[in-house]
CSV table of C-alpha atoms in Angstrom, one decimal:
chain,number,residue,atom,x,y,z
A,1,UNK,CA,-63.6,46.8,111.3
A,2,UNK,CA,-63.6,43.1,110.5
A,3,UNK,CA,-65.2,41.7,107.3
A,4,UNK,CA,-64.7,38.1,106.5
A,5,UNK,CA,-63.5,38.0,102.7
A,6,UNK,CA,-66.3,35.3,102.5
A,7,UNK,CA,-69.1,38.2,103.5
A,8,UNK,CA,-67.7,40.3,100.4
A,9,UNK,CA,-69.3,40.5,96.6
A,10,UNK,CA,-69.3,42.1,93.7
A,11,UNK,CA,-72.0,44.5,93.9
A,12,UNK,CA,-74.1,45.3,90.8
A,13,UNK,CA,-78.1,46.6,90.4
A,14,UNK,CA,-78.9,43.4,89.5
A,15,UNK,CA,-77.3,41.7,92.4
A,16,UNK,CA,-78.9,44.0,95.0
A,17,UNK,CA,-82.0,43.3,93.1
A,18,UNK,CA,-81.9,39.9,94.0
A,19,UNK,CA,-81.8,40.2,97.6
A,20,UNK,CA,-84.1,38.9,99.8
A,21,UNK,CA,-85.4,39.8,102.8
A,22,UNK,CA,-86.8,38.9,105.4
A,23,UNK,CA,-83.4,36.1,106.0
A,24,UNK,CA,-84.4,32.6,105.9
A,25,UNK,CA,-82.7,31.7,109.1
A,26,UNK,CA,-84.7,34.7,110.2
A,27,UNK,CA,-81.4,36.7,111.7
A,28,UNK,CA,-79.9,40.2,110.3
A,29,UNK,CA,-77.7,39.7,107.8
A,30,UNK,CA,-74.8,42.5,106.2
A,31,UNK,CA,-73.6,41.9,103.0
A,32,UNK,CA,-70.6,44.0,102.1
A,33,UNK,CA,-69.1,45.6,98.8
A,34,UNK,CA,-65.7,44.3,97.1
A,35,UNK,CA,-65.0,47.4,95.8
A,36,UNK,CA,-65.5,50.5,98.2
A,37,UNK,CA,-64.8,48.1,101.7
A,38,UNK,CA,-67.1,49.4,104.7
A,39,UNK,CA,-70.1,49.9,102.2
A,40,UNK,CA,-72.7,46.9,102.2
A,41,UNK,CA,-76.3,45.8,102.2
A,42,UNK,CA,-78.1,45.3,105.6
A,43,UNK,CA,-80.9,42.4,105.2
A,44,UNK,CA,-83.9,42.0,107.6
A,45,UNK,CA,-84.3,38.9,109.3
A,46,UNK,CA,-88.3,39.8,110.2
A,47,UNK,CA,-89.1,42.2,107.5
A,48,UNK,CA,-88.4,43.2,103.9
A,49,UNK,CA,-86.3,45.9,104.4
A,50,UNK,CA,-83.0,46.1,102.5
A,51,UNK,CA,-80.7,49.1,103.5
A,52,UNK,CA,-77.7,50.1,102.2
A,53,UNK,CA,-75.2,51.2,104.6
A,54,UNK,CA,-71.7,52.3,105.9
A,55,UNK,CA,-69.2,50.5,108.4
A,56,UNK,CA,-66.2,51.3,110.0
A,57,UNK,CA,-64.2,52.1,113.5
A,58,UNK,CA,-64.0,55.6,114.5
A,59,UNK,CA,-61.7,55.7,117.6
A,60,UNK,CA,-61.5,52.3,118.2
A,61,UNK,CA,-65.7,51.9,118.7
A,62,UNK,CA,-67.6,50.3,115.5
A,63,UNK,CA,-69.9,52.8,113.9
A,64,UNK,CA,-72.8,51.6,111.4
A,65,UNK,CA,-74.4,54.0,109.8
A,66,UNK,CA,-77.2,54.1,107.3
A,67,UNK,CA,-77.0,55.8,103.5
A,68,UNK,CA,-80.2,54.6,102.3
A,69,UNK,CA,-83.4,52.0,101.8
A,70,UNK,CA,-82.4,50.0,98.3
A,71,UNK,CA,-85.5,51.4,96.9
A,72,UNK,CA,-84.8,55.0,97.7
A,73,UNK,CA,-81.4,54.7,95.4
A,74,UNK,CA,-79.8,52.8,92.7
A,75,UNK,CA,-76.8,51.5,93.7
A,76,UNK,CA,-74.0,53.6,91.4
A,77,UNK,CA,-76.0,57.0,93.9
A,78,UNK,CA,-75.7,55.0,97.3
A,79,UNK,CA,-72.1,54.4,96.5
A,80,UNK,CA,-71.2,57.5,95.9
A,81,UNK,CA,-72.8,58.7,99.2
A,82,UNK,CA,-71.5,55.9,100.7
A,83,UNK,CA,-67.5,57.0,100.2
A,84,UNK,CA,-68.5,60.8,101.0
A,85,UNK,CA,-69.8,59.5,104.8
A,86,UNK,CA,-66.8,57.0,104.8
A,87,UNK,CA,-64.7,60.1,104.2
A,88,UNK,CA,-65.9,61.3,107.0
A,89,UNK,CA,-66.2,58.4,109.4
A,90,UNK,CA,-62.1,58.1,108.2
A,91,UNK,CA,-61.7,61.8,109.5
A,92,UNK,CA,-63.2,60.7,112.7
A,93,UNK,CA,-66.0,62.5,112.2
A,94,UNK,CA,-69.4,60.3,112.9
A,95,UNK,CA,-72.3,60.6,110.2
A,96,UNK,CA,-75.2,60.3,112.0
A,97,UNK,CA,-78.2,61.4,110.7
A,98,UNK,CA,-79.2,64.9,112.6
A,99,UNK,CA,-82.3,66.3,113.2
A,100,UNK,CA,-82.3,69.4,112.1
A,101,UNK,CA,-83.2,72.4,114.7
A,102,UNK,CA,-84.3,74.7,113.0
A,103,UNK,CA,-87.0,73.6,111.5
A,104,UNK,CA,-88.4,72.1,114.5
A,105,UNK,CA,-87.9,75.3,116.0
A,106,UNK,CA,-85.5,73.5,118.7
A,107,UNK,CA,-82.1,75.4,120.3
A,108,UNK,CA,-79.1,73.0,120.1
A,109,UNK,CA,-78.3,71.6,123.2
A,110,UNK,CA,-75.8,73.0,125.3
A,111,UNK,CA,-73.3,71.9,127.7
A,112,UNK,CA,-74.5,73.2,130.9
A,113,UNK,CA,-78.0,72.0,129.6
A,114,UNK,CA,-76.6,68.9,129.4
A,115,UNK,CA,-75.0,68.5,132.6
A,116,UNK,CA,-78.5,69.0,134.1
A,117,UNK,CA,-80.4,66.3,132.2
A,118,UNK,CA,-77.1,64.4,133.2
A,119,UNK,CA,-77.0,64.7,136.9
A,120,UNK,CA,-80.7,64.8,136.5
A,121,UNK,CA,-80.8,61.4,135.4
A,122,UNK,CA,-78.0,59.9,138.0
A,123,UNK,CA,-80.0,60.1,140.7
A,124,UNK,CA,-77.1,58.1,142.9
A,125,UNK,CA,-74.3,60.6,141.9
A,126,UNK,CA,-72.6,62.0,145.4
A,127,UNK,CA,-72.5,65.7,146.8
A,128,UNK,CA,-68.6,65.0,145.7
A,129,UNK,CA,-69.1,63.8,142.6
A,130,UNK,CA,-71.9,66.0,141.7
A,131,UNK,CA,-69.2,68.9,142.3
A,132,UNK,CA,-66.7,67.4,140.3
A,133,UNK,CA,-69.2,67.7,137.4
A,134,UNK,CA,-70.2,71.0,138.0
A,135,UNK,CA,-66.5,72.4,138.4
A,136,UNK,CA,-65.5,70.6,135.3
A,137,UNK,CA,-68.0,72.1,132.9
A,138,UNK,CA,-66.7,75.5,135.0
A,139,UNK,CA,-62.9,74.7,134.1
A,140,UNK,CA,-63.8,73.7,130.6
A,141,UNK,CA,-65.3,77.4,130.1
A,142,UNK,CA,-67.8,76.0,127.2
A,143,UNK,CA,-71.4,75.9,129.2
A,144,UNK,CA,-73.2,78.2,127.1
A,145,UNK,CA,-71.9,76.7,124.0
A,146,UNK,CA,-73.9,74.5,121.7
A,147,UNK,CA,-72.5,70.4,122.3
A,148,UNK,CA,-72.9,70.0,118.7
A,149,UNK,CA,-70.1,73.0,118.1
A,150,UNK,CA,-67.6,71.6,120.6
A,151,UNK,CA,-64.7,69.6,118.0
A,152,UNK,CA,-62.2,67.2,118.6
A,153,UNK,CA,-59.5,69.7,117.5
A,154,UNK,CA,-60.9,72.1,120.4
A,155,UNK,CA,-61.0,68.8,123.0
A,156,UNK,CA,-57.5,68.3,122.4
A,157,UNK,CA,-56.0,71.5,122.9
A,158,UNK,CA,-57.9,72.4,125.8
A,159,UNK,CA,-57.0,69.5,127.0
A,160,UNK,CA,-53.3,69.9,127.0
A,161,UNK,CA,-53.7,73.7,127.9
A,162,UNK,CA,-55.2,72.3,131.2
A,163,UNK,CA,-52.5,70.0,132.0
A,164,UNK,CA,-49.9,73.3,132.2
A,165,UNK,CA,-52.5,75.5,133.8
A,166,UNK,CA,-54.0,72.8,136.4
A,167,UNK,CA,-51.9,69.8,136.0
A,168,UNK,CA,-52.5,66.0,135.0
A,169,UNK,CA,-55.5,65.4,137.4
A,170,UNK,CA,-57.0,67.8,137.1
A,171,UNK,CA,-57.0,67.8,132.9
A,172,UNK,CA,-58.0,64.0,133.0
A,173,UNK,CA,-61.2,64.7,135.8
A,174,UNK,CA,-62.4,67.3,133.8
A,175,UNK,CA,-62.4,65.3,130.6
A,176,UNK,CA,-63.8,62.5,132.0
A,177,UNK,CA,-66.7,64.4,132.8
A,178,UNK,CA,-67.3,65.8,129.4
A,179,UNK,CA,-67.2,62.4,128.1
A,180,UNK,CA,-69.4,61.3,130.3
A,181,UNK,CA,-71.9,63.7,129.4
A,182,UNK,CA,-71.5,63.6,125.8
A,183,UNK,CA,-72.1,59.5,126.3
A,184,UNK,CA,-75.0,60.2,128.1
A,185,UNK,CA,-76.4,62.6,126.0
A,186,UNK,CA,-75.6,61.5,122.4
A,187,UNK,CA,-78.7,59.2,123.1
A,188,UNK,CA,-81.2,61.8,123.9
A,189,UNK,CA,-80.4,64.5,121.2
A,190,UNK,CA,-78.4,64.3,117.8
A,191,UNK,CA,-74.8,65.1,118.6
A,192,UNK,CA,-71.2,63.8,116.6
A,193,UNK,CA,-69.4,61.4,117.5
A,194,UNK,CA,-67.8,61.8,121.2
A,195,UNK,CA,-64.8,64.3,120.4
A,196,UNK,CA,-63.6,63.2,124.1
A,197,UNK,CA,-62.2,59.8,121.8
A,198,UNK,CA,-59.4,61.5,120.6
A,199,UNK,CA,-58.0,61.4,123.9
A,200,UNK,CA,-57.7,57.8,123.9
A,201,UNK,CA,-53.6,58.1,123.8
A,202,UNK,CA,-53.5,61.2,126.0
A,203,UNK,CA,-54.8,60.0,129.2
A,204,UNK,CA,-52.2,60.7,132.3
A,205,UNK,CA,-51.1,58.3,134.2
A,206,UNK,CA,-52.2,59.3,137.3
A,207,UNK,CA,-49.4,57.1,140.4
A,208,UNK,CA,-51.7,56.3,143.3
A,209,UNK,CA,-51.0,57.3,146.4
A,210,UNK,CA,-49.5,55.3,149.0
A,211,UNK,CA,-48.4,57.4,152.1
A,212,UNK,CA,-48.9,56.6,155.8
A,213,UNK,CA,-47.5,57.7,159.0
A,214,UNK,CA,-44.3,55.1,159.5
A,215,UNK,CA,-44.9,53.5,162.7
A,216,UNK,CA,-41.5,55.7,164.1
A,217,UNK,CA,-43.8,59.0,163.9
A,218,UNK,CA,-47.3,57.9,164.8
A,219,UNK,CA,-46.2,58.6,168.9
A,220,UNK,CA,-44.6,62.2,167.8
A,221,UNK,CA,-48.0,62.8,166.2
A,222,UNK,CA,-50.1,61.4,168.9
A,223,UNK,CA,-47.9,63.9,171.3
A,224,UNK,CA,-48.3,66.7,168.8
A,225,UNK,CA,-52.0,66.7,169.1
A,226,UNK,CA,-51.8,68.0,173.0
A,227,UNK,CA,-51.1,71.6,171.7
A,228,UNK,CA,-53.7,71.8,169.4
A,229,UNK,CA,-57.7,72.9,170.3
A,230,UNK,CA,-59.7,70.1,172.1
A,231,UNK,CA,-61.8,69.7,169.2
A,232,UNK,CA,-59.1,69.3,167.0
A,233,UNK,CA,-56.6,67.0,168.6
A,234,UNK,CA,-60.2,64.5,169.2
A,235,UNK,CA,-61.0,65.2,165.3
A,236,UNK,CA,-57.6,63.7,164.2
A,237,UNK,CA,-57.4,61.3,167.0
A,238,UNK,CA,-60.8,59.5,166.0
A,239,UNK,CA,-59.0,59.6,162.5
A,240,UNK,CA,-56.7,57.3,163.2
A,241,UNK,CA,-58.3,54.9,165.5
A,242,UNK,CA,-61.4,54.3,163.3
A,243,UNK,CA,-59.7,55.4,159.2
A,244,UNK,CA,-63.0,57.0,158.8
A,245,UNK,CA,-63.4,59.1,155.5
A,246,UNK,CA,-62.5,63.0,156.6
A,247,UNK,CA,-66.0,64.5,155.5
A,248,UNK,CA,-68.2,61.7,157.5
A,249,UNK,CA,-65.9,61.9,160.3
A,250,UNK,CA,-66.1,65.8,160.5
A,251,UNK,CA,-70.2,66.2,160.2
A,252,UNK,CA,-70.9,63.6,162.2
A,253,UNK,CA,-73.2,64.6,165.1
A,254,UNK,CA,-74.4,63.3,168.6
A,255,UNK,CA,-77.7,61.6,167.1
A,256,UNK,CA,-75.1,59.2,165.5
A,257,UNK,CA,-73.4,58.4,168.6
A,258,UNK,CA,-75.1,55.2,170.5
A,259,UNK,CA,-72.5,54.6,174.0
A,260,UNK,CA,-75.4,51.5,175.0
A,261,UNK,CA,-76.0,49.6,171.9
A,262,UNK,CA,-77.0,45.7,172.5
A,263,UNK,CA,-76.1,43.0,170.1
A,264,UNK,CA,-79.5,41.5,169.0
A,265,UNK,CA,-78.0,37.7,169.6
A,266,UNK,CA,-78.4,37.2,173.2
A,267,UNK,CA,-75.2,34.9,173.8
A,268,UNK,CA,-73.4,38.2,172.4
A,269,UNK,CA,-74.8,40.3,174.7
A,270,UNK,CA,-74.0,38.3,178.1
A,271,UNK,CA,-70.3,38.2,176.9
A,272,UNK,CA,-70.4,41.7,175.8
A,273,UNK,CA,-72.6,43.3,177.3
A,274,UNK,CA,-73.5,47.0,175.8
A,275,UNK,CA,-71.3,48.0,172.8
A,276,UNK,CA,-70.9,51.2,171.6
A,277,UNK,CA,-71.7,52.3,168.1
A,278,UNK,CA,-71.5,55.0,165.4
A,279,UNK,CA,-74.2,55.2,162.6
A,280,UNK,CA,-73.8,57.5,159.8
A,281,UNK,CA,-76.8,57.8,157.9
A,282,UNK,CA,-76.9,56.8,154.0
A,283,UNK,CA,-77.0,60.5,152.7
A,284,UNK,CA,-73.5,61.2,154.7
A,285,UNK,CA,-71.2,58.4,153.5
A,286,UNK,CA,-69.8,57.2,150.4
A,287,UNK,CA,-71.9,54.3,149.4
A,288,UNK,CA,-74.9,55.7,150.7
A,289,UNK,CA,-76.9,56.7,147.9
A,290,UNK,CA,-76.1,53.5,146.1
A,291,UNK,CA,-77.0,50.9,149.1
A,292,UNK,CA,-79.6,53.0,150.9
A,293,UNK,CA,-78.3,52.0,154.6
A,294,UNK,CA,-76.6,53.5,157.4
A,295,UNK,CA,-73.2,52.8,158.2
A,296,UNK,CA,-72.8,51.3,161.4
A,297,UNK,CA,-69.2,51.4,163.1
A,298,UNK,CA,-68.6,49.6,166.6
A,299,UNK,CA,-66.6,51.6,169.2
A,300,UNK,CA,-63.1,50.3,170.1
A,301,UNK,CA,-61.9,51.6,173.6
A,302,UNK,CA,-60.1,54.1,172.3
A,303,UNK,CA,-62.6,55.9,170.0
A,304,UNK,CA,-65.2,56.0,172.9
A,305,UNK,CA,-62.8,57.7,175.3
A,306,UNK,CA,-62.4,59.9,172.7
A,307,UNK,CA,-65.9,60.5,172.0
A,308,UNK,CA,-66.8,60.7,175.9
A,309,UNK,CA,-64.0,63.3,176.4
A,310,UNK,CA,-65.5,65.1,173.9
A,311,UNK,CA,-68.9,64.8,175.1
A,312,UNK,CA,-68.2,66.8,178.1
A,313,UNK,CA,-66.6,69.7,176.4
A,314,UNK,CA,-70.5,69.5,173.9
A,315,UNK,CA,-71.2,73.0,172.0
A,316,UNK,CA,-73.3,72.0,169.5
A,317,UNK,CA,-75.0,69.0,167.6
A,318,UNK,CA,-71.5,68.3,166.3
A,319,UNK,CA,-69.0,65.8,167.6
A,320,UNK,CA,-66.1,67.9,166.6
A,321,UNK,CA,-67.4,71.3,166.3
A,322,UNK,CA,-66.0,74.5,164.6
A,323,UNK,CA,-65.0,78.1,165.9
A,324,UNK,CA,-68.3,79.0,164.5
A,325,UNK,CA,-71.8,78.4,166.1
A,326,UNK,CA,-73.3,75.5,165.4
A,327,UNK,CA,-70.7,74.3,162.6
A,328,UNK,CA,-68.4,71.5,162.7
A,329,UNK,CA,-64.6,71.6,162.5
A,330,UNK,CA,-63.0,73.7,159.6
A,331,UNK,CA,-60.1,74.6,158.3
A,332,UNK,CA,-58.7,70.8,159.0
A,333,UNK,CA,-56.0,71.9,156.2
A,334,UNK,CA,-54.3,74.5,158.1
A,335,UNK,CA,-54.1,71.5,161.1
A,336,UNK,CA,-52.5,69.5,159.2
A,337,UNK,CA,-50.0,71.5,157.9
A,338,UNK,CA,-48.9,72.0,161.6
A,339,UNK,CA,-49.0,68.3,162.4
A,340,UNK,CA,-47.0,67.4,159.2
A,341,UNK,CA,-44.3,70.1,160.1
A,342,UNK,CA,-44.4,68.7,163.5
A,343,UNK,CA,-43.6,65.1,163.1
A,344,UNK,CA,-41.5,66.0,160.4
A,345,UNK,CA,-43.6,64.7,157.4
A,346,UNK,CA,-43.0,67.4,155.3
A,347,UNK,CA,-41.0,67.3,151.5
A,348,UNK,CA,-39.8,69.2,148.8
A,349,UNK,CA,-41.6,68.0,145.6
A,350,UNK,CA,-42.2,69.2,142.2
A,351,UNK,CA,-44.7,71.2,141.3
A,352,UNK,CA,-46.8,69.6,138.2
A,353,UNK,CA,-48.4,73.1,137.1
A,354,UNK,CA,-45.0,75.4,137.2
A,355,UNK,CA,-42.3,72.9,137.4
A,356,UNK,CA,-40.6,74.9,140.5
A,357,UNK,CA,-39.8,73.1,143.6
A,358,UNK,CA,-42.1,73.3,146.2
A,359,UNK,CA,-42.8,72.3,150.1
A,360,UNK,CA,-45.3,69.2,150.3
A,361,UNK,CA,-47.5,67.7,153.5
A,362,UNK,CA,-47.4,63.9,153.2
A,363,UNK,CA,-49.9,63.5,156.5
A,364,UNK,CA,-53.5,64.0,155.1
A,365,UNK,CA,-56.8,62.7,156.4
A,366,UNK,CA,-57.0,60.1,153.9
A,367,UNK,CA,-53.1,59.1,154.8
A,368,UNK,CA,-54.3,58.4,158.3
A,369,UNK,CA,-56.9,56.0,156.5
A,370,UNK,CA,-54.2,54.2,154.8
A,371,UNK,CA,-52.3,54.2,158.0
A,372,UNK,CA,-55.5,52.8,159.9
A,373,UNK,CA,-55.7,50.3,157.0
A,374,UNK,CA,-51.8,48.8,157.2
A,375,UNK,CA,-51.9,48.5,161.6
A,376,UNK,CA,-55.0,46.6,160.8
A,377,UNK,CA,-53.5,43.9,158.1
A,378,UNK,CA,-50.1,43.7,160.5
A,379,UNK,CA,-52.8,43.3,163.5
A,380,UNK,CA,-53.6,40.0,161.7
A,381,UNK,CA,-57.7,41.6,161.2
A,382,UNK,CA,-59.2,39.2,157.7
A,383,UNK,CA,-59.6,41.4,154.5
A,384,UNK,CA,-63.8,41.1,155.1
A,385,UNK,CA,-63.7,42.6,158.3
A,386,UNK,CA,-61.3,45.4,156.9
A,387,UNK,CA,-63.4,46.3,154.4
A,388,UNK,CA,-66.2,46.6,156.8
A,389,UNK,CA,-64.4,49.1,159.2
A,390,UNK,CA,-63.5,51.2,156.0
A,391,UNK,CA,-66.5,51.1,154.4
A,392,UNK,CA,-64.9,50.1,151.5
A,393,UNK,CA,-67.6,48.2,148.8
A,394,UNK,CA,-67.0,44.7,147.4
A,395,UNK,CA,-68.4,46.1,144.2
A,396,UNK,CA,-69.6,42.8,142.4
A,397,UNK,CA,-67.4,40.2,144.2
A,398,UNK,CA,-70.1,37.2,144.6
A,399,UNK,CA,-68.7,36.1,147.6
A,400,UNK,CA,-69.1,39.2,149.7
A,401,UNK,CA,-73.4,38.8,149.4
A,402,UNK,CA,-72.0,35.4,151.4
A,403,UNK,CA,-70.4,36.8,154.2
A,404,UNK,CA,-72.0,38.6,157.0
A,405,UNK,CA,-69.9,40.0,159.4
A,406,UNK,CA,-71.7,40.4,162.3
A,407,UNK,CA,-71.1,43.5,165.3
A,408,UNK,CA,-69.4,41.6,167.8
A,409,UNK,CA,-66.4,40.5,165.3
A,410,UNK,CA,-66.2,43.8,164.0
A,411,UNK,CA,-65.5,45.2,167.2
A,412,UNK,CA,-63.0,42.6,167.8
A,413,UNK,CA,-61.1,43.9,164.7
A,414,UNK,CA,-61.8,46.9,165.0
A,415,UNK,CA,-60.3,47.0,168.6
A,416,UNK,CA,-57.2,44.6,167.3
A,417,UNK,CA,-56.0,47.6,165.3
A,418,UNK,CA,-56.6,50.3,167.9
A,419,UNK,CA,-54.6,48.4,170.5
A,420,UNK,CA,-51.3,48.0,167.6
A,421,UNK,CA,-51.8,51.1,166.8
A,422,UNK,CA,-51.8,52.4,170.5
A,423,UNK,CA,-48.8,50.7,170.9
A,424,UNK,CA,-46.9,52.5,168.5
A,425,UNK,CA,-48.0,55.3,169.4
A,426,UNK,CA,-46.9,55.0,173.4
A,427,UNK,CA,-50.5,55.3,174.7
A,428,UNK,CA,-50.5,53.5,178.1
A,429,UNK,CA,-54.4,53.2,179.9
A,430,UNK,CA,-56.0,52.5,182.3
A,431,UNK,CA,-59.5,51.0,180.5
A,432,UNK,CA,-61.8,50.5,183.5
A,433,UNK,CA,-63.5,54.1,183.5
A,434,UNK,CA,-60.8,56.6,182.8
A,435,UNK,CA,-61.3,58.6,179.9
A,436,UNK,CA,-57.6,60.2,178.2
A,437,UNK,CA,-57.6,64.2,178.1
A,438,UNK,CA,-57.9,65.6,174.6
């Protein structure tokens, strides 16, 4: 809390008397106590109201609250409830006025109540991060319990009681979610002050994480692939020649798949001709529910020999489709074990929850992203087309809404990185109409 010395006085029943309102510069105006600091006078800059209230941080946010109107208590009452609610407010404990339930014959809110209204309300929230939500409230163990009831004593020791049971990540999702929740609903029904504050010097640092297949394995990997299933070898081959997201690659189906697409500019389509492309609708990628478009993807060489190749071995409406009828591919994590223990990208680590040592994959779907994502800067592709192949949003950046980047130089970076990456990994073609065995 900052109070200018200046904005202090020496409050007596005759000074408050004196007051005036409405402001003659016609703005709100606080007037605050020399003797009990964070108690003052709120003036009206439109009406006559004069209100005595409270000030101060709780948890590094300002919180104003009100004691009273000046007319509803002499001033020697108000400041004595004044430093009881300051009391409080120095406790970290947030005075709000609450409604009281009973007598409007209203339950208290709960938790899992509240993380309908919430995800209610967020109508753009992901299948993924609708998920999160829902497990968090499940690891926190408190959705039948009144919001009002949950304390920032109980926040902080579940809180570290996660971190041993489930580890750093885990412990810092879930509380994000509760505080998220509590910010959402501490407008809509009277709740304390967010108890998910006292965490604000507890956070875990969380490293990111920065592995990719070095360029001496990508060929052992790309050789690995011809003993596993047709559908799986194609599944992590269109991994790494497109960086696609694991979940959109692995639903995507045959409606997406467009082998004769024409540019709309016609100079574009006399030099290219057809081009090949992959649209995944806005309810199946990341951005989706935000934007509202599809996600269109041109076809490098290499991703539409692998798609053909898998055309002709077809089961279902899947590209890459499952053991099961009519699914698509599963169990990618057992795959990947094998792959990791075959091109030797396996290591002991840590673990977080027990402390023991214990064995690691480094090769993940999301590290063949990031591998996608470094051939493509060494390829010499610009940052904006990158960010187009990925799918990756430009958030806010003003210049972004500027640049269009059109199909035909997309597929021109887009087959810039598959032809680096294809060198690393020893592919030699022949690109007239062969298609590569899965």
């Amino acid at each position: 809390m900052n109070q200018r010395k200046s904005n202090r006085h020496h409050f007596t029943q005759r000074f408050i008397d004196k007051l005036v309102a409405p402001t003659e510069d016609g703005k709100q105006k606080v007037l605050f106590d020399e003797s009990l600091p964070g108690f003052g006078v709120q003036l009206s800059g439109l009406t006559v109201s004069k209100i005595y209230i409270v000030q101060k941080d709780i948890f590094a946010r300002t919180v104003r609250r009100t004691v009273a109107h000046v007319n509803e208590l002499k001033l020697d009452k108000a400041r004595e409830v004044a430093g009881l609610m300051l009391l409080q407010m120095r406790q970290g404990i947030d005075p709000k006025p609450r409604k009281i339930a009973e007598e409007k014959d209203e339950a208290p809110v709960t938790l899992e109540q509240g993380l309908e209204r919430y995800l209610k309300a967020k109508t753009k929230l992901r299948d993924g991060s609708i998920s999160k939500y829902r497990r968090a409230v499940r690891y926190l163990g408190w959705g039948h319990k009144p919001m009002c009831e949950i304390t920032r004593m109980m926040v902080e020791d579940k809180f570290w009681a996660m971190t041993e049971e489930r580890g750093p990540t885990t412990a810092n999702d879930t509380f994000v979610a509760l505080r998220a929740i509590w910010l959402f609903m501490e407008k809509r029904s009277p709740l304390p002050s967010n108890p998910c504050f006292i965490l604000a010097d507890s956070w875990h640092d969380i490293p990111r994480r920065t592995t990719i297949v070095p360029d001496d394995k990508l060929a052992t990997l790309y050789t690995a692939l011809d003993g596993e299933a047709p559908s799986n070898a194609a599944y992590v081959r269109f991994l790494m020649f497109t960086g696609m997201r694991k979940n959109e690659a692995r639903t995507l189906r045959w409606a997406d798949i467009n082998f004769n697409h024409e540019p709309a500019d016609l100079l574009d389509r006399k030099r290219l001709g057809k081009i090949g492309t992959i649209t995944i609708p806005p309810e199946r990628h990341k951005s989706g529910n935000r934007t509202k478009t599809p996600f269109v993807l041109p076809m490098s060489r290499e991703v539409r020999n692998v798609l053909i190749a898998c055309k002709q071995i077809r089961e279902n409406d899947f590209v890459f489709p499952g053991w099961r009828k009519g699914e698509p591919v599963k169990d990618i994590d057992r795959l990947f074990w094998r792959l990791s223990d075959a091109c030797g990208m396996s290591a002991e680590v840590v673990d977080e929850k027990t402390g023991k040592k214990k064995l690691n994959r480094l090769l993940t779907p999301h590290a063949l992203r990031r591998t996608f994502l470094t051939a493509s800067t060494n390829a010499g592709v610009h940052v904006w087309h990158q960010k187009a192949l990925l799918n990756h949003s430009s958030g806010r950046d003003v210049t972004a809404g500027y640049n269009i980047v059109d199909m035909p130089a997309l597929l021109k970076a887009a087959q810039m990185t598959c032809d680096y990456l294809s060198d690393l990994c020893g592919v030699k073609q022949d690109w007239t109409e062969n298609v590569v065995g899965l």
